[in-house]
PDB file of C-alpha atoms and ligand atoms in Angstrom:
ATOM      1  CA  UNK A   1     110.647 103.711  96.857  1.00 55.00           C
ATOM      2  CA  UNK A   2     110.214 100.689  94.628  1.00 85.00           C
ATOM      3  CA  UNK A   3     108.677 102.435  91.586  1.00 96.00           C
ATOM      4  CA  UNK A   4     110.517 103.707  88.529  1.00 96.00           C
ATOM      5  CA  UNK A   5     110.118 107.162  86.958  1.00 94.00           C
ATOM      6  CA  UNK A   6     107.028 105.941  85.061  1.00 95.00           C
ATOM      7  CA  UNK A   7     105.419 104.716  88.281  1.00 93.00           C
ATOM      8  CA  UNK A   8     106.025 101.081  87.352  1.00 96.00           C
ATOM      9  CA  UNK A   9     106.860  98.576  90.065  1.00 97.00           C
ATOM     10  CA  UNK A  10     110.456  97.589  90.832  1.00 97.00           C
ATOM     11  CA  UNK A  11     111.696  95.030  93.382  1.00 97.00           C
ATOM     12  CA  UNK A  12     111.718  96.211  96.997  1.00 98.00           C
ATOM     13  CA  UNK A  13     113.237  95.019 100.243  1.00 98.00           C
ATOM     14  CA  UNK A  14     111.880  91.759 101.660  1.00 98.00           C
ATOM     15  CA  UNK A  15     111.602  91.503 105.454  1.00 98.00           C
ATOM     16  CA  UNK A  16     112.913  88.539 107.506  1.00 98.00           C
ATOM     17  CA  UNK A  17     110.977  85.272 107.619  1.00 98.00           C
ATOM     18  CA  UNK A  18     107.932  85.335 109.889  1.00 98.00           C
ATOM     19  CA  UNK A  19     107.802  82.448 112.369  1.00 98.00           C
ATOM     20  CA  UNK A  20     105.015  79.859 112.548  1.00 98.00           C
ATOM     21  CA  UNK A  21     104.358  78.201 115.941  1.00 98.00           C
ATOM     22  CA  UNK A  22     105.691  74.626 116.024  1.00 98.00           C
ATOM     23  CA  UNK A  23     102.215  73.393 116.993  1.00 97.00           C
ATOM     24  CA  UNK A  24     100.935  74.210 113.468  1.00 98.00           C
ATOM     25  CA  UNK A  25     101.311  71.409 110.903  1.00 98.00           C
ATOM     26  CA  UNK A  26     103.409  72.290 107.866  1.00 98.00           C
ATOM     27  CA  UNK A  27     102.770  71.063 104.315  1.00 98.00           C
ATOM     28  CA  UNK A  28     105.324  68.401 103.297  1.00 98.00           C
ATOM     29  CA  UNK A  29     107.157  70.711 100.868  1.00 98.00           C
ATOM     30  CA  UNK A  30     108.265  73.237 103.505  1.00 98.00           C
ATOM     31  CA  UNK A  31     112.050  73.073 103.856  1.00 98.00           C
ATOM     32  CA  UNK A  32     112.387  71.162 100.565  1.00 98.00           C
ATOM     33  CA  UNK A  33     112.998  72.488  97.036  1.00 98.00           C
ATOM     34  CA  UNK A  34     109.492  71.573  95.948  1.00 98.00           C
ATOM     35  CA  UNK A  35     106.462  69.402  96.613  1.00 98.00           C
ATOM     36  CA  UNK A  36     106.562  65.606  96.356  1.00 98.00           C
ATOM     37  CA  UNK A  37     104.856  64.182  93.244  1.00 98.00           C
ATOM     38  CA  UNK A  38     101.079  63.973  93.797  1.00 98.00           C
ATOM     39  CA  UNK A  39      99.116  61.055  92.366  1.00 95.00           C
ATOM     40  CA  UNK A  40      95.953  60.769  94.489  1.00 97.00           C
ATOM     41  CA  UNK A  41      93.567  62.545  92.147  1.00 98.00           C
ATOM     42  CA  UNK A  42      91.125  65.444  92.490  1.00 99.00           C
ATOM     43  CA  UNK A  43      87.927  63.765  93.742  1.00 99.00           C
ATOM     44  CA  UNK A  44      87.365  63.734  97.521  1.00 99.00           C
ATOM     45  CA  UNK A  45      84.884  62.169  99.942  1.00 98.00           C
ATOM     46  CA  UNK A  46      82.471  64.371 101.880  1.00 98.00           C
ATOM     47  CA  UNK A  47      84.559  64.426 105.065  1.00 98.00           C
ATOM     48  CA  UNK A  48      87.660  65.629 103.180  1.00 98.00           C
ATOM     49  CA  UNK A  49      85.616  68.238 101.320  1.00 99.00           C
ATOM     50  CA  UNK A  50      84.479  69.655 104.672  1.00 98.00           C
ATOM     51  CA  UNK A  51      88.142  69.882 105.729  1.00 98.00           C
ATOM     52  CA  UNK A  52      89.001  71.713 102.485  1.00 99.00           C
ATOM     53  CA  UNK A  53      86.025  73.998 103.201  1.00 99.00           C
ATOM     54  CA  UNK A  54      87.572  74.818 106.612  1.00 98.00           C
ATOM     55  CA  UNK A  55      90.950  75.748 105.088  1.00 99.00           C
ATOM     56  CA  UNK A  56      89.130  77.697 102.378  1.00 99.00           C
ATOM     57  CA  UNK A  57      87.136  79.657 104.975  1.00 99.00           C
ATOM     58  CA  UNK A  58      90.329  80.670 106.798  1.00 99.00           C
ATOM     59  CA  UNK A  59      91.956  81.794 103.524  1.00 99.00           C
ATOM     60  CA  UNK A  60      88.907  83.809 102.495  1.00 99.00           C
ATOM     61  CA  UNK A  61      88.460  85.459 105.905  1.00 99.00           C
ATOM     62  CA  UNK A  62      92.182  86.302 105.929  1.00 99.00           C
ATOM     63  CA  UNK A  63      91.705  88.191 102.643  1.00 99.00           C
ATOM     64  CA  UNK A  64      88.801  90.084 104.170  1.00 99.00           C
ATOM     65  CA  UNK A  65      91.078  91.059 107.080  1.00 99.00           C
ATOM     66  CA  UNK A  66      93.803  92.205 104.677  1.00 99.00           C
ATOM     67  CA  UNK A  67      91.209  94.117 102.653  1.00 99.00           C
ATOM     68  CA  UNK A  68      90.236  96.085 105.763  1.00 98.00           C
ATOM     69  CA  UNK A  69      93.902  97.130 106.183  1.00 99.00           C
ATOM     70  CA  UNK A  70      94.365  98.259 102.566  1.00 99.00           C
ATOM     71  CA  UNK A  71      94.800 102.040 102.243  1.00 98.00           C
ATOM     72  CA  UNK A  72      97.185 104.470 100.553  1.00 98.00           C
ATOM     73  CA  UNK A  73     100.427 104.566 102.580  1.00 98.00           C
ATOM     74  CA  UNK A  74     100.526 100.929 103.756  1.00 98.00           C
ATOM     75  CA  UNK A  75     103.271  98.604 102.522  1.00 98.00           C
ATOM     76  CA  UNK A  76     102.670  95.146 101.094  1.00 98.00           C
ATOM     77  CA  UNK A  77     104.928  93.813 103.867  1.00 98.00           C
ATOM     78  CA  UNK A  78     102.437  95.141 106.426  1.00 98.00           C
ATOM     79  CA  UNK A  79      99.661  93.373 104.514  1.00 99.00           C
ATOM     80  CA  UNK A  80     101.738  90.184 104.721  1.00 99.00           C
ATOM     81  CA  UNK A  81     101.838  90.573 108.488  1.00 99.00           C
ATOM     82  CA  UNK A  82      98.028  90.875 108.631  1.00 99.00           C
ATOM     83  CA  UNK A  83      97.636  87.789 106.425  1.00 99.00           C
ATOM     84  CA  UNK A  84     100.245  85.771 108.307  1.00 99.00           C
ATOM     85  CA  UNK A  85      98.859  86.619 111.750  1.00 99.00           C
ATOM     86  CA  UNK A  86      95.278  85.868 110.669  1.00 99.00           C
ATOM     87  CA  UNK A  87      96.087  82.455 109.196  1.00 99.00           C
ATOM     88  CA  UNK A  88      98.415  81.376 112.015  1.00 98.00           C
ATOM     89  CA  UNK A  89      96.050  82.579 114.769  1.00 98.00           C
ATOM     90  CA  UNK A  90      93.357  80.379 113.208  1.00 98.00           C
ATOM     91  CA  UNK A  91      95.599  77.334 113.539  1.00 98.00           C
ATOM     92  CA  UNK A  92      96.518  77.105 109.863  1.00 99.00           C
ATOM     93  CA  UNK A  93      99.777  77.349 107.889  1.00 99.00           C
ATOM     94  CA  UNK A  94     100.062  79.987 105.105  1.00 99.00           C
ATOM     95  CA  UNK A  95     100.736  77.623 102.189  1.00 99.00           C
ATOM     96  CA  UNK A  96     102.874  79.999 100.117  1.00 99.00           C
ATOM     97  CA  UNK A  97     105.461  80.418 102.933  1.00 99.00           C
ATOM     98  CA  UNK A  98     108.309  78.159 101.824  1.00 98.00           C
ATOM     99  CA  UNK A  99     106.504  76.858  98.733  1.00 98.00           C
ATOM    100  CA  UNK A 100     109.270  76.348  96.118  1.00 98.00           C
ATOM    101  CA  UNK A 101     111.193  79.054  98.000  1.00 98.00           C
ATOM    102  CA  UNK A 102     108.444  81.705  98.070  1.00 98.00           C
ATOM    103  CA  UNK A 103     109.329  83.789 101.161  1.00 98.00           C
ATOM    104  CA  UNK A 104     105.970  85.220 102.301  1.00 99.00           C
ATOM    105  CA  UNK A 105     102.466  84.300 103.508  1.00 99.00           C
ATOM    106  CA  UNK A 106     100.507  86.059 100.759  1.00 99.00           C
ATOM    107  CA  UNK A 107     101.050  87.107  97.149  1.00 99.00           C
ATOM    108  CA  UNK A 108     100.521  90.868  96.667  1.00 99.00           C
ATOM    109  CA  UNK A 109     100.290  91.764  92.975  1.00 98.00           C
ATOM    110  CA  UNK A 110      99.999  95.461  92.161  1.00 98.00           C
ATOM    111  CA  UNK A 111      98.876  97.068  88.850  1.00 98.00           C
ATOM    112  CA  UNK A 112     100.934  95.434  86.031  1.00 98.00           C
ATOM    113  CA  UNK A 113     101.882  92.470  88.231  1.00 98.00           C
ATOM    114  CA  UNK A 114      99.828  89.533  86.924  1.00 98.00           C
ATOM    115  CA  UNK A 115     100.475  87.244  89.901  1.00 99.00           C
ATOM    116  CA  UNK A 116     103.016  86.002  92.513  1.00 98.00           C
ATOM    117  CA  UNK A 117     104.112  89.461  93.701  1.00 98.00           C
ATOM    118  CA  UNK A 118     106.260  89.225  96.846  1.00 98.00           C
ATOM    119  CA  UNK A 119     105.316  91.488  99.772  1.00 98.00           C
ATOM    120  CA  UNK A 120     108.069  94.050 100.402  1.00 98.00           C
ATOM    121  CA  UNK A 121     108.479  97.725 101.323  1.00 98.00           C
ATOM    122  CA  UNK A 122     106.423  98.921  98.340  1.00 98.00           C
ATOM    123  CA  UNK A 123     103.945 101.568  99.508  1.00 98.00           C
ATOM    124  CA  UNK A 124     100.408 101.418  98.113  1.00 98.00           C
ATOM    125  CA  UNK A 125      99.266 104.686  96.548  1.00 98.00           C
ATOM    126  CA  UNK A 126      95.842 106.060  95.687  1.00 98.00           C
ATOM    127  CA  UNK A 127      94.588 104.523  92.444  1.00 98.00           C
ATOM    128  CA  UNK A 128      96.632 101.300  92.641  1.00 98.00           C
ATOM    129  CA  UNK A 129      94.918  97.960  92.255  1.00 98.00           C
ATOM    130  CA  UNK A 130      96.300  95.135  94.372  1.00 99.00           C
ATOM    131  CA  UNK A 131      95.544  91.423  94.290  1.00 99.00           C
ATOM    132  CA  UNK A 132      95.703  89.532  97.574  1.00 99.00           C
ATOM    133  CA  UNK A 133      96.168  85.752  97.104  1.00 99.00           C
ATOM    134  CA  UNK A 134      96.079  83.592 100.239  1.00 99.00           C
ATOM    135  CA  UNK A 135      96.197  79.829 100.631  1.00 99.00           C
ATOM    136  CA  UNK A 136      95.666  78.173 104.023  1.00 99.00           C
ATOM    137  CA  UNK A 137      96.694  74.636 105.036  1.00 99.00           C
ATOM    138  CA  UNK A 138      95.081  72.835 107.943  1.00 98.00           C
ATOM    139  CA  UNK A 139      93.964  69.252 108.612  1.00 98.00           C
ATOM    140  CA  UNK A 140      96.246  68.163 105.747  1.00 98.00           C
ATOM    141  CA  UNK A 141      94.468  70.165 103.043  1.00 99.00           C
ATOM    142  CA  UNK A 142      94.745  73.528 101.277  1.00 99.00           C
ATOM    143  CA  UNK A 143      92.146  76.165 100.327  1.00 99.00           C
ATOM    144  CA  UNK A 144      93.239  78.836  97.818  1.00 99.00           C
ATOM    145  CA  UNK A 145      91.602  82.162  96.951  1.00 99.00           C
ATOM    146  CA  UNK A 146      92.331  85.696  95.774  1.00 99.00           C
ATOM    147  CA  UNK A 147      90.622  89.043  95.218  1.00 99.00           C
ATOM    148  CA  UNK A 148      91.699  92.352  93.683  1.00 99.00           C
ATOM    149  CA  UNK A 149      91.138  95.586  95.625  1.00 99.00           C
ATOM    150  CA  UNK A 150      91.164  99.190  94.377  1.00 99.00           C
ATOM    151  CA  UNK A 151      93.294 101.421  96.649  1.00 98.00           C
ATOM    152  CA  UNK A 152      91.501 104.687  97.401  1.00 98.00           C
ATOM    153  CA  UNK A 153      89.942 106.053  94.211  1.00 98.00           C
ATOM    154  CA  UNK A 154      90.737 104.138  91.024  1.00 97.00           C
ATOM    155  CA  UNK A 155      90.437 105.242  87.403  1.00 98.00           C
ATOM    156  CA  UNK A 156      87.259 104.157  85.623  1.00 98.00           C
ATOM    157  CA  UNK A 157      89.390 101.753  83.524  1.00 98.00           C
ATOM    158  CA  UNK A 158      90.806 100.168  86.668  1.00 98.00           C
ATOM    159  CA  UNK A 159      87.453  99.898  88.443  1.00 98.00           C
ATOM    160  CA  UNK A 160      85.843  98.363  85.351  1.00 98.00           C
ATOM    161  CA  UNK A 161      88.684  95.856  84.878  1.00 99.00           C
ATOM    162  CA  UNK A 162      88.447  94.718  88.498  1.00 99.00           C
ATOM    163  CA  UNK A 163      84.661  94.367  88.470  1.00 98.00           C
ATOM    164  CA  UNK A 164      84.580  92.542  85.118  1.00 99.00           C
ATOM    165  CA  UNK A 165      87.357  90.183  86.186  1.00 99.00           C
ATOM    166  CA  UNK A 166      85.208  89.223  89.182  1.00 99.00           C
ATOM    167  CA  UNK A 167      82.259  88.711  86.827  1.00 99.00           C
ATOM    168  CA  UNK A 168      84.445  86.638  84.478  1.00 99.00           C
ATOM    169  CA  UNK A 169      85.199  84.289  87.386  1.00 99.00           C
ATOM    170  CA  UNK A 170      81.429  84.067  88.018  1.00 98.00           C
ATOM    171  CA  UNK A 171      80.913  83.078  84.364  1.00 99.00           C
ATOM    172  CA  UNK A 172      83.524  80.353  84.698  1.00 99.00           C
ATOM    173  CA  UNK A 173      81.928  79.059  87.898  1.00 99.00           C
ATOM    174  CA  UNK A 174      78.483  78.940  86.267  1.00 99.00           C
ATOM    175  CA  UNK A 175      79.912  76.682  83.523  1.00 99.00           C
ATOM    176  CA  UNK A 176      80.860  74.009  86.107  1.00 99.00           C
ATOM    177  CA  UNK A 177      78.771  70.834  85.950  1.00 99.00           C
ATOM    178  CA  UNK A 178      79.510  67.113  86.334  1.00 99.00           C
ATOM    179  CA  UNK A 179      79.972  65.357  82.989  1.00 98.00           C
ATOM    180  CA  UNK A 180      81.296  68.460  81.226  1.00 99.00           C
ATOM    181  CA  UNK A 181      84.925  68.884  80.162  1.00 99.00           C
ATOM    182  CA  UNK A 182      86.908  71.503  82.117  1.00 99.00           C
ATOM    183  CA  UNK A 183      87.459  73.458  78.890  1.00 99.00           C
ATOM    184  CA  UNK A 184      83.897  74.846  79.131  1.00 99.00           C
ATOM    185  CA  UNK A 185      85.153  77.038  81.981  1.00 99.00           C
ATOM    186  CA  UNK A 186      87.810  78.877  79.994  1.00 99.00           C
ATOM    187  CA  UNK A 187      85.482  79.170  77.017  1.00 99.00           C
ATOM    188  CA  UNK A 188      82.943  81.039  79.181  1.00 99.00           C
ATOM    189  CA  UNK A 189      85.610  83.284  80.709  1.00 99.00           C
ATOM    190  CA  UNK A 190      87.248  84.184  77.403  1.00 98.00           C
ATOM    191  CA  UNK A 191      83.926  84.857  75.707  1.00 98.00           C
ATOM    192  CA  UNK A 192      83.008  87.313  78.465  1.00 98.00           C
ATOM    193  CA  UNK A 193      86.439  89.028  78.571  1.00 98.00           C
ATOM    194  CA  UNK A 194      86.462  89.484  74.775  1.00 98.00           C
ATOM    195  CA  UNK A 195      83.315  91.618  74.977  1.00 98.00           C
ATOM    196  CA  UNK A 196      85.412  94.345  76.589  1.00 98.00           C
ATOM    197  CA  UNK A 197      88.563  93.764  74.547  1.00 98.00           C
ATOM    198  CA  UNK A 198      90.440  92.440  77.582  1.00 98.00           C
ATOM    199  CA  UNK A 199      93.347  90.022  77.279  1.00 98.00           C
ATOM    200  CA  UNK A 200      93.116  86.616  78.989  1.00 98.00           C
ATOM    201  CA  UNK A 201      96.390  85.324  80.470  1.00 98.00           C
ATOM    202  CA  UNK A 202      97.203  81.801  79.236  1.00 98.00           C
ATOM    203  CA  UNK A 203     100.463  81.026  81.035  1.00 98.00           C
ATOM    204  CA  UNK A 204      98.863  80.664  84.490  1.00 98.00           C
ATOM    205  CA  UNK A 205      95.813  78.518  85.122  1.00 98.00           C
ATOM    206  CA  UNK A 206      93.417  77.188  87.709  1.00 99.00           C
ATOM    207  CA  UNK A 207      94.428  73.910  89.319  1.00 99.00           C
ATOM    208  CA  UNK A 208      93.325  70.949  91.375  1.00 99.00           C
ATOM    209  CA  UNK A 209      93.752  71.705  95.090  1.00 99.00           C
ATOM    210  CA  UNK A 210      93.205  69.761  98.326  1.00 98.00           C
ATOM    211  CA  UNK A 211      95.809  67.336  99.677  1.00 98.00           C
ATOM    212  CA  UNK A 212      98.217  69.070  97.248  1.00 98.00           C
ATOM    213  CA  UNK A 213      98.554  72.839  96.718  1.00 99.00           C
ATOM    214  CA  UNK A 214      98.687  72.208  92.948  1.00 98.00           C
ATOM    215  CA  UNK A 215      97.528  68.674  92.102  1.00 98.00           C
ATOM    216  CA  UNK A 216      98.477  68.615  88.415  1.00 98.00           C
ATOM    217  CA  UNK A 217      94.901  69.098  87.112  1.00 98.00           C
ATOM    218  CA  UNK A 218      94.865  72.225  84.910  1.00 98.00           C
ATOM    219  CA  UNK A 219      91.900  74.573  84.434  1.00 99.00           C
ATOM    220  CA  UNK A 220      92.601  77.000  81.552  1.00 98.00           C
ATOM    221  CA  UNK A 221      90.887  80.396  81.508  1.00 98.00           C
ATOM    222  CA  UNK A 222      90.778  80.590  77.697  1.00 98.00           C
ATOM    223  CA  UNK A 223      89.182  78.401  75.044  1.00 98.00           C
ATOM    224  CA  UNK A 224      91.467  75.337  75.030  1.00 98.00           C
ATOM    225  CA  UNK A 225      89.651  72.142  73.894  1.00 98.00           C
ATOM    226  CA  UNK A 226      92.743  69.985  74.544  1.00 98.00           C
ATOM    227  CA  UNK A 227      92.090  70.256  78.286  1.00 98.00           C
ATOM    228  CA  UNK A 228      89.407  67.588  78.205  1.00 98.00           C
ATOM    229  CA  UNK A 229      89.306  66.291  81.802  1.00 98.00           C
ATOM    230  CA  UNK A 230      85.702  65.537  82.698  1.00 99.00           C
ATOM    231  CA  UNK A 231      84.313  67.146  85.854  1.00 99.00           C
ATOM    232  CA  UNK A 232      83.011  64.719  88.468  1.00 98.00           C
ATOM    233  CA  UNK A 233      80.986  65.147  91.644  1.00 99.00           C
ATOM    234  CA  UNK A 234      83.459  65.696  94.498  1.00 99.00           C
ATOM    235  CA  UNK A 235      86.197  67.132  92.268  1.00 99.00           C
ATOM    236  CA  UNK A 236      87.907  70.171  93.840  1.00 99.00           C
ATOM    237  CA  UNK A 237      89.817  72.828  91.892  1.00 99.00           C
ATOM    238  CA  UNK A 238      90.393  76.562  91.576  1.00 99.00           C
ATOM    239  CA  UNK A 239      89.341  78.974  88.852  1.00 99.00           C
ATOM    240  CA  UNK A 240      91.476  82.138  88.893  1.00 99.00           C
ATOM    241  CA  UNK A 241      91.293  84.213  85.703  1.00 99.00           C
ATOM    242  CA  UNK A 242      93.808  87.007  85.085  1.00 99.00           C
ATOM    243  CA  UNK A 243      92.559  89.676  82.646  1.00 99.00           C
ATOM    244  CA  UNK A 244      94.598  92.523  81.174  1.00 98.00           C
ATOM    245  CA  UNK A 245      93.871  95.923  79.652  1.00 98.00           C
ATOM    246  CA  UNK A 246      96.582  95.269  77.049  1.00 96.00           C
ATOM    247  CA  UNK A 247      98.799  92.400  75.930  1.00 95.00           C
ATOM    248  CA  UNK A 248      98.943  89.122  77.831  1.00 97.00           C
ATOM    249  CA  UNK A 249     102.597  88.238  77.246  1.00 97.00           C
ATOM    250  CA  UNK A 250     104.481  88.138  80.524  1.00 98.00           C
ATOM    251  CA  UNK A 251     107.894  88.941  82.006  1.00 97.00           C
ATOM    252  CA  UNK A 252     109.303  87.387  85.184  1.00 98.00           C
ATOM    253  CA  UNK A 253     111.523  89.404  87.526  1.00 98.00           C
ATOM    254  CA  UNK A 254     114.972  88.269  88.656  1.00 97.00           C
ATOM    255  CA  UNK A 255     113.332  87.132  91.936  1.00 98.00           C
ATOM    256  CA  UNK A 256     111.934  84.259  89.786  1.00 98.00           C
ATOM    257  CA  UNK A 257     108.405  84.951  91.073  1.00 98.00           C
ATOM    258  CA  UNK A 258     106.967  88.326  90.134  1.00 98.00           C
ATOM    259  CA  UNK A 259     105.056  88.053  86.828  1.00 98.00           C
ATOM    260  CA  UNK A 260     104.181  91.277  84.989  1.00 98.00           C
ATOM    261  CA  UNK A 261     102.559  92.126  81.718  1.00 98.00           C
ATOM    262  CA  UNK A 262     105.384  92.812  79.257  1.00 98.00           C
ATOM    263  CA  UNK A 263     103.663  96.035  78.140  1.00 98.00           C
ATOM    264  CA  UNK A 264     103.050  97.019  81.812  1.00 98.00           C
ATOM    265  CA  UNK A 265      99.312  97.129  81.182  1.00 98.00           C
ATOM    266  CA  UNK A 266      96.988  96.833  84.174  1.00 98.00           C
ATOM    267  CA  UNK A 267      95.886  93.330  85.168  1.00 98.00           C
ATOM    268  CA  UNK A 268      93.370  91.950  87.685  1.00 99.00           C
ATOM    269  CA  UNK A 269      92.556  88.502  89.074  1.00 99.00           C
ATOM    270  CA  UNK A 270      89.967  86.736  91.227  1.00 99.00           C
ATOM    271  CA  UNK A 271      90.156  83.138  92.482  1.00 99.00           C
ATOM    272  CA  UNK A 272      87.860  80.668  94.201  1.00 99.00           C
ATOM    273  CA  UNK A 273      88.315  77.095  95.363  1.00 99.00           C
ATOM    274  CA  UNK A 274      85.189  75.082  94.537  1.00 99.00           C
ATOM    275  CA  UNK A 275      83.799  71.557  94.573  1.00 99.00           C
ATOM    276  CA  UNK A 276      81.721  70.052  91.771  1.00 99.00           C
ATOM    277  CA  UNK A 277      78.250  68.946  92.961  1.00 99.00           C
ATOM    278  CA  UNK A 278      75.297  67.357  91.112  1.00 98.00           C
ATOM    279  CA  UNK A 279      73.849  70.872  90.824  1.00 98.00           C
ATOM    280  CA  UNK A 280      77.014  72.711  89.724  1.00 98.00           C
ATOM    281  CA  UNK A 281      79.790  74.405  91.684  1.00 99.00           C
ATOM    282  CA  UNK A 282      79.782  74.898  95.444  1.00 99.00           C
ATOM    283  CA  UNK A 283      82.213  77.753  96.192  1.00 99.00           C
ATOM    284  CA  UNK A 284      84.335  76.953  99.265  1.00 98.00           C
ATOM    285  CA  UNK A 285      86.066  80.372  99.475  1.00 98.00           C
ATOM    286  CA  UNK A 286      82.941  82.555  99.372  1.00 98.00           C
ATOM    287  CA  UNK A 287      82.810  85.926 101.141  1.00 97.00           C
TER     288      UNK A 287
HETATM  289  N1  MF3 B 301      98.037  80.975  95.314  1.00 57.19           N
HETATM  290  C1  MF3 B 301      98.641  80.899  93.999  1.00 57.19           C
HETATM  291  C2  MF3 B 301      97.660  80.174  93.125  1.00 57.19           C
HETATM  292  O1  MF3 B 301      96.573  80.656  93.009  1.00 57.19           O
HETATM  293  C3  MF3 B 301      99.960  80.224  94.026  1.00 57.19           C
HETATM  294  C4  MF3 B 301     100.986  81.022  94.694  1.00 57.19           C
HETATM  295  S1  MF3 B 301     102.447  80.140  94.690  1.00 57.19           S
HETATM  296  C5  MF3 B 301     103.535  81.210  95.362  1.00 57.19           C
HETATM  297  O2  MF3 B 301      97.843  79.131  92.608  1.00 57.19           O
HETATM  298  F1  MF3 B 301     104.558  80.513  95.669  1.00 57.19           F
HETATM  299  F2  MF3 B 301     103.743  82.167  94.534  1.00 57.19           F
HETATM  300  F3  MF3 B 301     103.009  81.744  96.455  1.00 57.19           F
HETATM  301 CO1   CO B 302      95.423  78.919  92.874  1.00 57.19          CO
HETATM  302 CO1   CO B 303      95.904  81.480  94.873  1.00 57.19          CO
END
């Protein structure tokens, strides 16, 4: 079982690649070491925004399907199968599959794993928290979203962390308005997280999304005035705060993906893809 004697996660066995029907369009980076440079910007016309909304809907509904399968005793590889089958059966490509070598269709990040956990034969146990991060690609565009679930009955600390991380994302979303700098988002998130003494992860950020999985636009989740891009109507990006019960410094496993808190403290995340409108954010990955 991939847990050490303290119950901390260790790398498990990764199952063979799941096939995608040849009729489904792949993002350009699949089969290459990484994505081509992206220079087209983060503001889209209404027709493209509706396409991003379609991809976003598939990603969000796939998480709901995975959420219904979550229970003590299931492996993260089985959750990957649910995610993969949902996305593919809706005519979309699971964007993480083959992205910079990532081998699976969902990121499954348990307990001290901050993000980018790889589905494997790890068995979920009562009291775990697990983040499910799914990105779907269809009609040439991506939609990206994640949620954290409590497995069975969680500790009060775990339940509170999960709920307040969701509320921190809400605070960030409420700060979105055209004409404001993107740094207002992280300021709102950090201010809220600090109330509870939670750490805010700085090394991983929100990002522009649409024709590219990660456009180059950065949305920090902490107070960082140097990120001074001005939000515009039609701009599409994610907000995806990661909060911790302890320190925020991170370790990366030898798989080059799995990111954990160095002190193994519990961490939760929620993510939405949204578009900036005259009246604030329109969430494209709602549930
Ligand atoms: N979906 C993640 C994000 O929110 C990115 C996952 S990249 C992967 O940006 F390769 F780890 F899957
Ligand atoms: Co993202
Ligand atoms: Co994501």
